[in-house]
Amino acid sequence: MEPLDPLLAARWQMALSLGFHIVFACIGMVMPFFMAAAHRRWLRTGEVVYRELARRWAYGVAIFFAVGAVSGTVLSFELGMLWPRFMEIAGPIFGLPFALEGTAFFLEAIALGLYLYGWDRLPPRVHWAAGVVVGIAGVFSGIFVVAANAWMNSPAGFAWVDGQATDIDPVAAMFNAAWPWQALHMTLAAFVATGFAVAGLHAVLLLRRPGHPLHRAALRIALPFAVVAAFLQPVSGDLSARDVARRQPEKLAAMEALFETQARAPLLIGGLPDVETREVRYALELPGLLSFLAFGDVDAEVQGLDAFPRELWPPVVVTHLAFQVMIGIGFFLMGVALLYLWARWKRPAWLDHPRFLRLLGLTMPLGFVAVEAGWIVTEVGRQPWIIYQILLTRDAVTTMPGIWVSLGIVVLVYVLLTAFLVWLMRRQIRALHARPVSDFVTPPSVS
């Protein structure tokens, strides 16, 4: 007798693996741009602090790249092991983006190797260009993976006849209708999360080492990336929501806990859905705003969950709460971005004030919490389908017994990887602070 339902164990294992990997994927996409920006500033100004910052961040990129490669490999095995029916159908259709993702990954690995090896060996601009290629390859790698996930939400590039996929077009599958909005939203989310995480970490270190030139330089690099992405993210979120309203109306209904189809549908802020009574408690309702955001008309009708069979509803409570968390954090970070711009314009001294640094420290985990919440909305909101309106999740899971064993092994691996990562990062920080501050200041004769 299995101690855990195989379907539940398989879903938990995928959720843990994706939740772990997505953090490293985001960092792997964005940190190389920070590294290259610091490197570029060193080439342009000759200030040694930016050279040291680029070196330190390069070590971080290498560490996160290695851990991300391990967790990504685990995910690849899990797709085939846990969801054989899914891979049987999907493999021939969306193999193209996975092949391109692999190509981008190898390019990223080669460029990272050149960058790490190239200090004082490659011509300066070639060396810097290698760092830029690391970032570009990382972003494309993420976009190709998102294309595969978007296909699960918007299957395209095949005809479904008698339970079989025919007339397969891999290019049409990759460029499915959901792909551009999901790719844009995920890429911006990576920049927001990593930007505020890096800024928050260096802000905390700056509180411990006031005035440290490397941490101050890090804030000058990371915060502008985070601020720009934080302002663009609500725009991409609006585009994504409009797309979901057209293609997956039951997902939008679950996101907003909209139980009844109605015109002038309200947008909910907060609230706790009760699926049995089909009510939402403790929510602030903004009449007509959901209709406007979904269809550009405050009087437009929005399909509620009552328009769909009960057995095809996504888990409403989880989807709604995750959506609220994502939106709430997104607007909070945009507020921090606004405060940063205002302080730069009117009160530059505020940027070094302990209160502002503590605020940045608070943002350190928030972007990644929003990323995780967003993926919960995407994945849980698609349930009970693993391929929307094609294949149910319960029909795709393996019949192999003992899934709970692999779940336990995966949990153990991720705990060990996390402990190893924390140990490495703490070691890097201790080594940095062991050096005299003068090592990060350009000598007058050089400047």
Short mmCIF file of C-alpha atoms in Angstrom, two decimals:
data_model
loop_
_atom_site.label_atom_id
_atom_site.label_comp_id
_atom_site.label_asym_id
_atom_site.label_seq_id
_atom_site.Cartn_x
_atom_site.Cartn_y
_atom_site.Cartn_z
CA MET A 1 0.00 0.00 0.00
CA GLU A 2 1.33 3.42 -1.01
CA PRO A 3 1.68 5.85 1.94
CA LEU A 4 0.87 8.75 -0.39
CA ASP A 5 -1.47 8.96 -3.39
CA PRO A 6 0.79 8.56 -6.49
CA LEU A 7 -0.79 11.52 -8.28
CA LEU A 8 -0.36 13.75 -5.23
CA ALA A 9 3.23 12.55 -4.73
CA ALA A 10 4.06 13.22 -8.39
CA ARG A 11 2.54 16.69 -8.27
CA TRP A 12 4.38 17.53 -5.05
CA GLN A 13 7.65 16.37 -6.55
CA MET A 14 7.20 18.50 -9.67
CA ALA A 15 6.09 21.48 -7.57
CA LEU A 16 9.15 21.23 -5.32
CA SER A 17 11.51 20.78 -8.25
CA LEU A 18 10.05 23.68 -10.21
CA GLY A 19 9.85 25.88 -7.14
CA PHE A 20 13.52 25.21 -6.40
CA HIS A 21 14.77 25.47 -9.98
CA ILE A 22 12.90 28.63 -10.87
CA VAL A 23 14.92 30.66 -8.36
CA PHE A 24 18.20 29.61 -9.97
CA ALA A 25 16.79 30.06 -13.45
CA CYS A 26 15.87 33.67 -12.64
CA ILE A 27 19.27 34.41 -11.12
CA GLY A 28 21.03 32.71 -14.04
CA MET A 29 19.12 34.89 -16.49
CA VAL A 30 19.78 38.21 -14.76
CA MET A 31 23.00 38.15 -12.72
CA PRO A 32 25.25 38.00 -15.83
CA PHE A 33 23.80 41.36 -16.93
CA PHE A 34 24.72 42.87 -13.55
CA MET A 35 28.18 41.34 -13.88
CA ALA A 36 28.60 42.72 -17.41
CA ALA A 37 27.30 46.15 -16.35
CA ALA A 38 29.87 46.34 -13.54
CA HIS A 39 32.58 45.16 -15.92
CA ARG A 40 31.57 47.78 -18.50
CA ARG A 41 31.68 50.52 -15.88
CA TRP A 42 35.18 49.41 -14.86
CA LEU A 43 36.35 49.56 -18.49
CA ARG A 44 34.81 53.02 -18.88
CA THR A 45 35.90 54.62 -15.57
CA GLY A 46 38.89 52.57 -14.43
CA GLU A 47 37.44 52.40 -10.90
CA VAL A 48 38.75 49.19 -9.33
CA VAL A 49 35.61 48.70 -7.24
CA TYR A 50 33.67 47.79 -10.38
CA ARG A 51 36.35 45.30 -11.43
CA GLU A 52 36.14 43.66 -7.99
CA LEU A 53 32.34 43.72 -8.14
CA ALA A 54 32.32 42.03 -11.56
CA ARG A 55 34.70 39.37 -10.22
CA ARG A 56 32.59 38.71 -7.12
CA TRP A 57 29.39 38.52 -9.10
CA ALA A 58 31.08 36.20 -11.61
CA TYR A 59 31.79 33.76 -8.77
CA GLY A 60 28.15 34.00 -7.76
CA VAL A 61 26.98 33.41 -11.33
CA ALA A 62 29.17 30.30 -11.54
CA ILE A 63 27.80 28.91 -8.26
CA PHE A 64 24.17 29.51 -9.19
CA PHE A 65 24.78 28.18 -12.70
CA ALA A 66 26.12 24.91 -11.28
CA VAL A 67 23.23 24.47 -8.84
CA GLY A 68 20.71 25.43 -11.54
CA ALA A 69 22.19 22.86 -13.92
CA VAL A 70 21.71 20.14 -11.30
CA SER A 71 18.10 21.09 -10.54
CA GLY A 72 17.32 21.48 -14.26
CA THR A 73 18.67 18.00 -14.96
CA VAL A 74 16.48 16.60 -12.19
CA LEU A 75 13.46 18.24 -13.80
CA SER A 76 14.25 16.70 -17.18
CA PHE A 77 14.31 13.22 -15.68
CA GLU A 78 11.12 13.87 -13.73
CA LEU A 79 9.14 14.77 -16.83
CA GLY A 80 9.75 11.35 -18.32
CA MET A 81 9.60 9.40 -15.06
CA LEU A 82 6.46 10.96 -13.54
CA TRP A 83 4.43 11.90 -16.62
CA PRO A 84 5.03 9.26 -19.35
CA ARG A 85 1.68 9.80 -21.12
CA PHE A 86 2.31 13.54 -21.20
CA MET A 87 5.75 13.08 -22.74
CA GLU A 88 4.37 10.54 -25.21
CA ILE A 89 2.00 13.20 -26.56
CA ALA A 90 4.03 16.35 -26.00
CA GLY A 91 7.54 15.15 -26.79
CA PRO A 92 7.20 15.07 -30.59
CA ILE A 93 5.33 18.40 -30.55
CA PHE A 94 7.39 20.72 -28.35
CA GLY A 95 10.79 19.07 -28.63
CA LEU A 96 12.00 22.08 -30.63
CA PRO A 97 12.04 24.64 -27.77
CA PHE A 98 13.72 22.09 -25.49
CA ALA A 99 16.40 21.46 -28.15
CA LEU A 100 16.95 25.21 -28.53
CA GLU A 101 17.04 25.59 -24.74
CA GLY A 102 19.79 22.99 -24.64
CA THR A 103 21.74 24.89 -27.31
CA ALA A 104 21.38 28.15 -25.39
CA PHE A 105 22.46 26.38 -22.21
CA PHE A 106 25.65 25.09 -23.83
CA LEU A 107 26.39 28.54 -25.28
CA GLU A 108 25.87 30.01 -21.81
CA ALA A 109 28.24 27.46 -20.29
CA ILE A 110 30.96 28.13 -22.89
CA ALA A 111 30.66 31.90 -22.52
CA LEU A 112 30.75 31.63 -18.72
CA GLY A 113 33.88 29.49 -18.94
CA LEU A 114 35.54 32.07 -21.19
CA TYR A 115 34.52 34.86 -18.84
CA LEU A 116 35.86 33.14 -15.72
CA TYR A 117 39.09 32.17 -17.50
CA GLY A 118 39.49 35.45 -19.35
CA TRP A 119 40.58 37.80 -16.55
CA ASP A 120 43.93 39.28 -17.69
CA ARG A 121 44.04 36.75 -20.55
CA LEU A 122 41.47 37.95 -23.10
CA PRO A 123 41.34 41.42 -24.69
CA PRO A 124 39.21 43.60 -22.39
CA ARG A 125 36.29 44.10 -24.78
CA VAL A 126 36.23 40.44 -25.82
CA HIS A 127 36.22 39.48 -22.17
CA TRP A 128 33.33 41.85 -21.45
CA ALA A 129 31.45 40.56 -24.51
CA ALA A 130 31.72 37.00 -23.16
CA GLY A 131 29.91 38.18 -20.02
CA VAL A 132 27.15 39.76 -22.12
CA VAL A 133 26.74 36.51 -24.07
CA VAL A 134 26.26 34.64 -20.77
CA GLY A 135 23.29 36.88 -19.99
CA ILE A 136 21.75 36.79 -23.48
CA ALA A 137 22.05 32.99 -23.68
CA GLY A 138 20.52 32.69 -20.21
CA VAL A 139 17.51 34.82 -21.18
CA PHE A 140 16.95 32.83 -24.38
CA SER A 141 17.27 29.61 -22.40
CA GLY A 142 14.50 30.79 -20.10
CA ILE A 143 12.32 31.97 -22.99
CA PHE A 144 12.53 28.56 -24.71
CA VAL A 145 11.52 26.75 -21.51
CA VAL A 146 8.61 29.16 -21.04
CA ALA A 147 7.55 28.44 -24.65
CA ALA A 148 7.15 24.77 -23.72
CA ASN A 149 5.16 25.66 -20.60
CA ALA A 150 3.01 28.14 -22.56
CA TRP A 151 2.17 25.33 -24.98
CA MET A 152 0.63 23.40 -22.07
CA ASN A 153 -1.67 26.39 -21.50
CA SER A 154 -2.31 27.01 -25.18
CA PRO A 155 -1.67 23.81 -27.13
CA ALA A 156 -1.02 24.45 -30.83
CA GLY A 157 0.84 22.96 -33.78
CA PHE A 158 -1.07 19.70 -34.12
CA ALA A 159 -4.47 18.18 -34.80
CA TRP A 160 -6.03 16.03 -32.08
CA VAL A 161 -7.75 13.05 -33.73
CA ASP A 162 -9.05 10.00 -31.84
CA GLY A 163 -6.73 10.62 -28.91
CA GLN A 164 -3.65 11.02 -31.10
CA ALA A 165 -1.65 14.04 -32.22
CA THR A 166 -1.34 14.34 -36.00
CA ASP A 167 -0.19 16.99 -38.51
CA ILE A 168 2.50 18.14 -36.09
CA ASP A 169 4.08 21.56 -36.69
CA PRO A 170 6.85 22.14 -34.06
CA VAL A 171 7.33 25.79 -35.06
CA ALA A 172 3.64 26.59 -34.60
CA ALA A 173 3.73 24.73 -31.29
CA MET A 174 6.67 26.78 -30.04
CA PHE A 175 5.15 30.11 -31.12
CA ASN A 176 1.80 29.34 -29.50
CA ALA A 177 -0.59 32.12 -28.52
CA ALA A 178 0.42 32.20 -24.85
CA TRP A 179 4.17 32.23 -25.46
CA PRO A 180 4.91 35.96 -25.99
CA TRP A 181 2.98 37.10 -22.91
CA GLN A 182 4.30 34.39 -20.61
CA ALA A 183 7.88 34.88 -21.85
CA LEU A 184 7.70 38.65 -21.38
CA HIS A 185 6.10 38.36 -17.94
CA MET A 186 8.58 35.71 -16.75
CA THR A 187 11.63 37.59 -18.03
CA LEU A 188 10.58 40.82 -16.34
CA ALA A 189 9.76 38.90 -13.16
CA ALA A 190 13.30 37.50 -13.18
CA PHE A 191 14.76 41.01 -13.41
CA VAL A 192 12.50 42.34 -10.64
CA ALA A 193 13.18 39.42 -8.30
CA THR A 194 16.93 39.22 -8.86
CA GLY A 195 17.38 42.99 -8.91
CA PHE A 196 15.70 43.51 -5.56
CA ALA A 197 17.31 40.38 -4.09
CA VAL A 198 20.81 41.56 -5.01
CA ALA A 199 20.08 45.13 -3.91
CA GLY A 200 18.55 43.84 -0.67
CA LEU A 201 21.52 41.63 0.10
CA HIS A 202 24.04 44.41 -0.46
CA ALA A 203 21.85 46.84 1.51
CA VAL A 204 21.94 44.46 4.49
CA LEU A 205 25.73 44.10 4.11
CA LEU A 206 25.99 47.88 3.88
CA LEU A 207 24.20 48.18 7.22
CA ARG A 208 26.87 45.90 8.71
CA ARG A 209 29.75 47.63 6.87
CA PRO A 210 28.60 51.27 6.47
CA GLY A 211 30.12 53.01 3.49
CA HIS A 212 31.73 49.88 2.04
CA PRO A 213 32.50 50.88 -1.57
CA LEU A 214 31.72 47.50 -3.12
CA HIS A 215 28.22 47.30 -1.60
CA ARG A 216 27.48 50.89 -2.59
CA ALA A 217 28.61 50.15 -6.15
CA ALA A 218 26.43 47.02 -6.18
CA LEU A 219 23.36 49.09 -5.31
CA ARG A 220 24.15 51.52 -8.12
CA ILE A 221 24.16 48.62 -10.60
CA ALA A 222 21.31 46.38 -9.36
CA LEU A 223 18.67 48.93 -8.39
CA PRO A 224 18.20 50.59 -11.82
CA PHE A 225 17.57 47.15 -13.39
CA ALA A 226 15.04 46.31 -10.66
CA VAL A 227 13.31 49.69 -10.85
CA VAL A 228 12.81 49.64 -14.63
CA ALA A 229 11.52 46.06 -14.55
CA ALA A 230 9.20 46.83 -11.61
CA PHE A 231 7.48 49.57 -13.63
CA LEU A 232 7.20 47.42 -16.77
CA GLN A 233 5.90 44.35 -14.95
CA PRO A 234 2.31 45.60 -14.31
CA VAL A 235 1.99 46.35 -18.04
CA SER A 236 3.07 42.83 -18.98
CA GLY A 237 0.80 41.45 -16.23
CA ASP A 238 -2.17 43.28 -17.75
CA LEU A 239 -1.35 41.83 -21.19
CA SER A 240 -1.08 38.35 -19.69
CA ALA A 241 -4.39 38.69 -17.84
CA ARG A 242 -6.19 39.78 -21.04
CA ASP A 243 -4.70 36.76 -22.81
CA VAL A 244 -5.85 34.42 -20.02
CA ALA A 245 -9.34 35.95 -20.14
CA ARG A 246 -9.63 34.96 -23.81
CA ARG A 247 -7.95 31.54 -23.73
CA GLN A 248 -8.48 30.17 -20.20
CA PRO A 249 -11.54 31.95 -18.75
CA GLU A 250 -11.90 29.43 -15.92
CA LYS A 251 -8.34 30.23 -14.81
CA LEU A 252 -9.18 33.95 -14.71
CA ALA A 253 -12.36 33.13 -12.77
CA ALA A 254 -10.31 31.16 -10.22
CA MET A 255 -7.69 33.94 -10.00
CA GLU A 256 -10.46 36.42 -9.15
CA ALA A 257 -12.68 33.91 -7.30
CA LEU A 258 -15.51 34.91 -9.64
CA PHE A 259 -18.14 32.25 -9.02
CA GLU A 260 -20.94 33.76 -11.14
CA THR A 261 -20.82 34.99 -14.72
CA GLN A 262 -21.64 38.68 -14.71
CA ALA A 263 -21.36 41.96 -16.51
CA ARG A 264 -19.57 44.81 -14.74
CA ALA A 265 -17.53 42.17 -12.90
CA PRO A 266 -15.62 43.50 -9.87
CA LEU A 267 -11.90 43.23 -9.25
CA LEU A 268 -11.21 41.77 -5.82
CA ILE A 269 -8.44 42.95 -3.54
CA GLY A 270 -7.69 40.28 -0.96
CA GLY A 271 -10.48 38.00 0.20
CA LEU A 272 -10.87 34.38 1.19
CA PRO A 273 -13.02 32.27 -1.19
CA ASP A 274 -15.48 29.74 0.19
CA VAL A 275 -16.06 27.22 -2.59
CA GLU A 276 -19.01 25.54 -0.84
CA THR A 277 -21.04 28.73 -0.41
CA ARG A 278 -19.51 30.34 -3.53
CA GLU A 279 -18.75 33.52 -1.61
CA VAL A 280 -15.61 35.54 -0.94
CA ARG A 281 -15.14 36.96 2.53
CA TYR A 282 -13.04 39.96 3.59
CA ALA A 283 -12.46 41.21 0.02
CA LEU A 284 -12.50 44.78 -1.24
CA GLU A 285 -14.57 44.92 -4.46
CA LEU A 286 -13.90 47.43 -7.22
CA PRO A 287 -17.03 47.25 -9.45
CA GLY A 288 -16.47 46.89 -13.19
CA LEU A 289 -12.69 46.90 -12.95
CA LEU A 290 -12.24 43.20 -13.79
CA SER A 291 -14.45 43.65 -16.88
CA PHE A 292 -12.38 46.64 -17.91
CA LEU A 293 -9.01 44.98 -17.31
CA ALA A 294 -10.06 41.79 -19.12
CA PHE A 295 -11.93 43.27 -22.08
CA GLY A 296 -11.43 47.06 -22.01
CA ASP A 297 -15.10 47.67 -21.17
CA VAL A 298 -16.50 48.13 -17.64
CA ASP A 299 -19.81 46.62 -18.78
CA ALA A 300 -18.30 43.54 -20.46
CA GLU A 301 -19.47 40.14 -19.28
CA VAL A 302 -16.82 37.97 -17.60
CA GLN A 303 -17.33 34.24 -17.40
CA GLY A 304 -17.49 32.92 -13.86
CA LEU A 305 -16.80 29.43 -12.61
CA ASP A 306 -20.52 28.61 -12.97
CA ALA A 307 -19.96 28.54 -16.74
CA PHE A 308 -17.86 25.39 -16.41
CA PRO A 309 -18.50 21.87 -15.06
CA ARG A 310 -17.57 21.66 -11.37
CA GLU A 311 -15.04 18.86 -12.04
CA LEU A 312 -13.10 21.19 -14.37
CA TRP A 313 -12.67 24.02 -11.88
CA PRO A 314 -9.08 24.82 -10.88
CA PRO A 315 -8.40 24.81 -7.12
CA VAL A 316 -9.98 28.20 -6.42
CA VAL A 317 -8.57 29.05 -2.98
CA VAL A 318 -4.93 28.33 -3.87
CA THR A 319 -5.12 30.08 -7.25
CA HIS A 320 -6.85 33.17 -5.84
CA LEU A 321 -4.53 33.56 -2.84
CA ALA A 322 -1.39 33.04 -4.97
CA PHE A 323 -2.66 35.65 -7.43
CA GLN A 324 -3.28 38.13 -4.61
CA VAL A 325 0.21 37.55 -3.19
CA MET A 326 1.80 38.09 -6.61
CA ILE A 327 -0.15 41.28 -7.28
CA GLY A 328 0.38 42.66 -3.78
CA ILE A 329 4.14 42.15 -3.87
CA GLY A 330 4.35 43.53 -7.40
CA PHE A 331 2.72 46.81 -6.40
CA PHE A 332 4.76 47.02 -3.19
CA LEU A 333 8.01 46.68 -5.15
CA MET A 334 6.79 49.26 -7.64
CA GLY A 335 6.22 51.59 -4.68
CA VAL A 336 9.80 50.99 -3.50
CA ALA A 337 10.97 51.73 -7.04
CA LEU A 338 9.01 54.98 -7.03
CA LEU A 339 10.53 55.95 -3.67
CA TYR A 340 14.00 55.23 -5.04
CA LEU A 341 13.46 57.48 -8.07
CA TRP A 342 12.03 60.27 -5.93
CA ALA A 343 14.93 60.03 -3.48
CA ARG A 344 17.46 60.16 -6.31
CA TRP A 345 15.76 63.27 -7.63
CA LYS A 346 14.96 65.15 -4.42
CA ARG A 347 16.73 63.51 -1.47
CA PRO A 348 19.92 61.68 -2.58
CA ALA A 349 21.07 61.37 1.05
CA TRP A 350 18.08 59.11 1.75
CA LEU A 351 19.64 56.37 -0.40
CA ASP A 352 22.33 55.84 2.26
CA HIS A 353 19.95 56.18 5.22
CA PRO A 354 19.60 53.03 7.38
CA ARG A 355 15.80 53.11 7.02
CA PHE A 356 16.01 52.95 3.23
CA LEU A 357 18.62 50.20 3.44
CA ARG A 358 16.36 48.23 5.81
CA LEU A 359 13.49 48.69 3.35
CA LEU A 360 15.70 47.26 0.58
CA GLY A 361 16.65 44.40 2.87
CA LEU A 362 12.94 43.65 3.28
CA THR A 363 12.56 43.36 -0.50
CA MET A 364 15.32 40.73 -0.75
CA PRO A 365 13.00 37.67 -0.72
CA LEU A 366 9.81 39.33 -1.91
CA GLY A 367 10.47 39.21 -5.64
CA PHE A 368 11.08 35.47 -5.51
CA VAL A 369 7.95 34.97 -3.37
CA ALA A 370 6.05 36.74 -6.17
CA VAL A 371 7.72 34.52 -8.79
CA GLU A 372 6.70 31.39 -6.90
CA ALA A 373 3.17 32.71 -6.46
CA GLY A 374 2.99 33.49 -10.19
CA TRP A 375 4.01 29.96 -11.10
CA ILE A 376 1.38 28.59 -8.72
CA VAL A 377 -1.22 30.69 -10.56
CA THR A 378 0.04 29.39 -13.92
CA GLU A 379 0.27 25.72 -12.96
CA VAL A 380 -2.51 25.26 -10.38
CA GLY A 381 -4.80 27.55 -12.38
CA ARG A 382 -4.51 25.15 -15.36
CA GLN A 383 -5.65 22.14 -13.34
CA PRO A 384 -7.16 19.61 -13.76
CA TRP A 385 -5.46 19.74 -17.18
CA ILE A 386 -1.79 19.03 -17.80
CA ILE A 387 -2.36 19.96 -21.46
CA TYR A 388 -5.26 22.37 -21.55
CA GLN A 389 -8.42 20.70 -22.86
CA ILE A 390 -6.36 17.78 -24.25
CA LEU A 391 -5.02 15.64 -21.39
CA LEU A 392 -6.03 15.50 -17.72
CA THR A 393 -3.23 15.49 -15.17
CA ARG A 394 -4.55 12.31 -13.54
CA ASP A 395 -4.37 10.52 -16.92
CA ALA A 396 -0.74 11.52 -17.47
CA VAL A 397 0.81 10.30 -14.23
CA THR A 398 2.94 7.18 -14.11
CA THR A 399 1.61 3.87 -12.81
CA MET A 400 5.01 3.08 -11.31
CA PRO A 401 4.75 2.39 -7.56
CA GLY A 402 6.95 4.08 -4.97
CA ILE A 403 6.79 7.68 -6.18
CA TRP A 404 6.91 8.77 -2.54
CA VAL A 405 10.48 7.37 -2.41
CA SER A 406 11.71 9.60 -5.25
CA LEU A 407 9.85 12.50 -3.62
CA GLY A 408 11.84 11.93 -0.42
CA ILE A 409 15.11 11.71 -2.34
CA VAL A 410 14.38 14.93 -4.22
CA VAL A 411 13.58 16.75 -0.96
CA LEU A 412 16.86 15.52 0.54
CA VAL A 413 18.86 16.57 -2.53
CA TYR A 414 17.37 20.06 -2.51
CA VAL A 415 17.97 20.50 1.23
CA LEU A 416 21.62 19.50 0.75
CA LEU A 417 22.00 21.76 -2.30
CA THR A 418 20.50 24.69 -0.39
CA ALA A 419 22.83 24.12 2.57
CA PHE A 420 25.82 23.87 0.21
CA LEU A 421 24.79 27.07 -1.56
CA VAL A 422 24.34 29.01 1.68
CA TRP A 423 27.74 27.79 2.90
CA LEU A 424 29.43 28.89 -0.34
CA MET A 425 27.80 32.32 -0.32
CA ARG A 426 28.65 32.96 3.34
CA ARG A 427 32.24 31.93 2.56
CA GLN A 428 32.37 34.42 -0.31
CA ILE A 429 31.05 37.22 1.89
CA ARG A 430 33.50 36.46 4.70
CA ALA A 431 36.40 36.47 2.22
CA LEU A 432 35.22 39.81 0.86
CA HIS A 433 34.97 41.45 4.26
CA ALA A 434 38.35 40.08 5.30
CA ARG A 435 40.01 42.33 2.73
CA PRO A 436 40.83 45.95 3.58
CA VAL A 437 38.48 48.56 2.17
CA SER A 438 41.44 50.20 0.43
CA ASP A 439 41.48 47.25 -1.99
CA PHE A 440 38.28 48.59 -3.48
CA VAL A 441 39.35 52.20 -3.86
CA THR A 442 41.14 53.42 -6.97
CA PRO A 443 44.57 54.92 -6.07
CA PRO A 444 44.77 58.64 -6.97
CA SER A 445 47.73 58.01 -9.31
CA VAL A 446 45.62 55.53 -11.32
CA SER A 447 42.52 57.72 -11.56
#
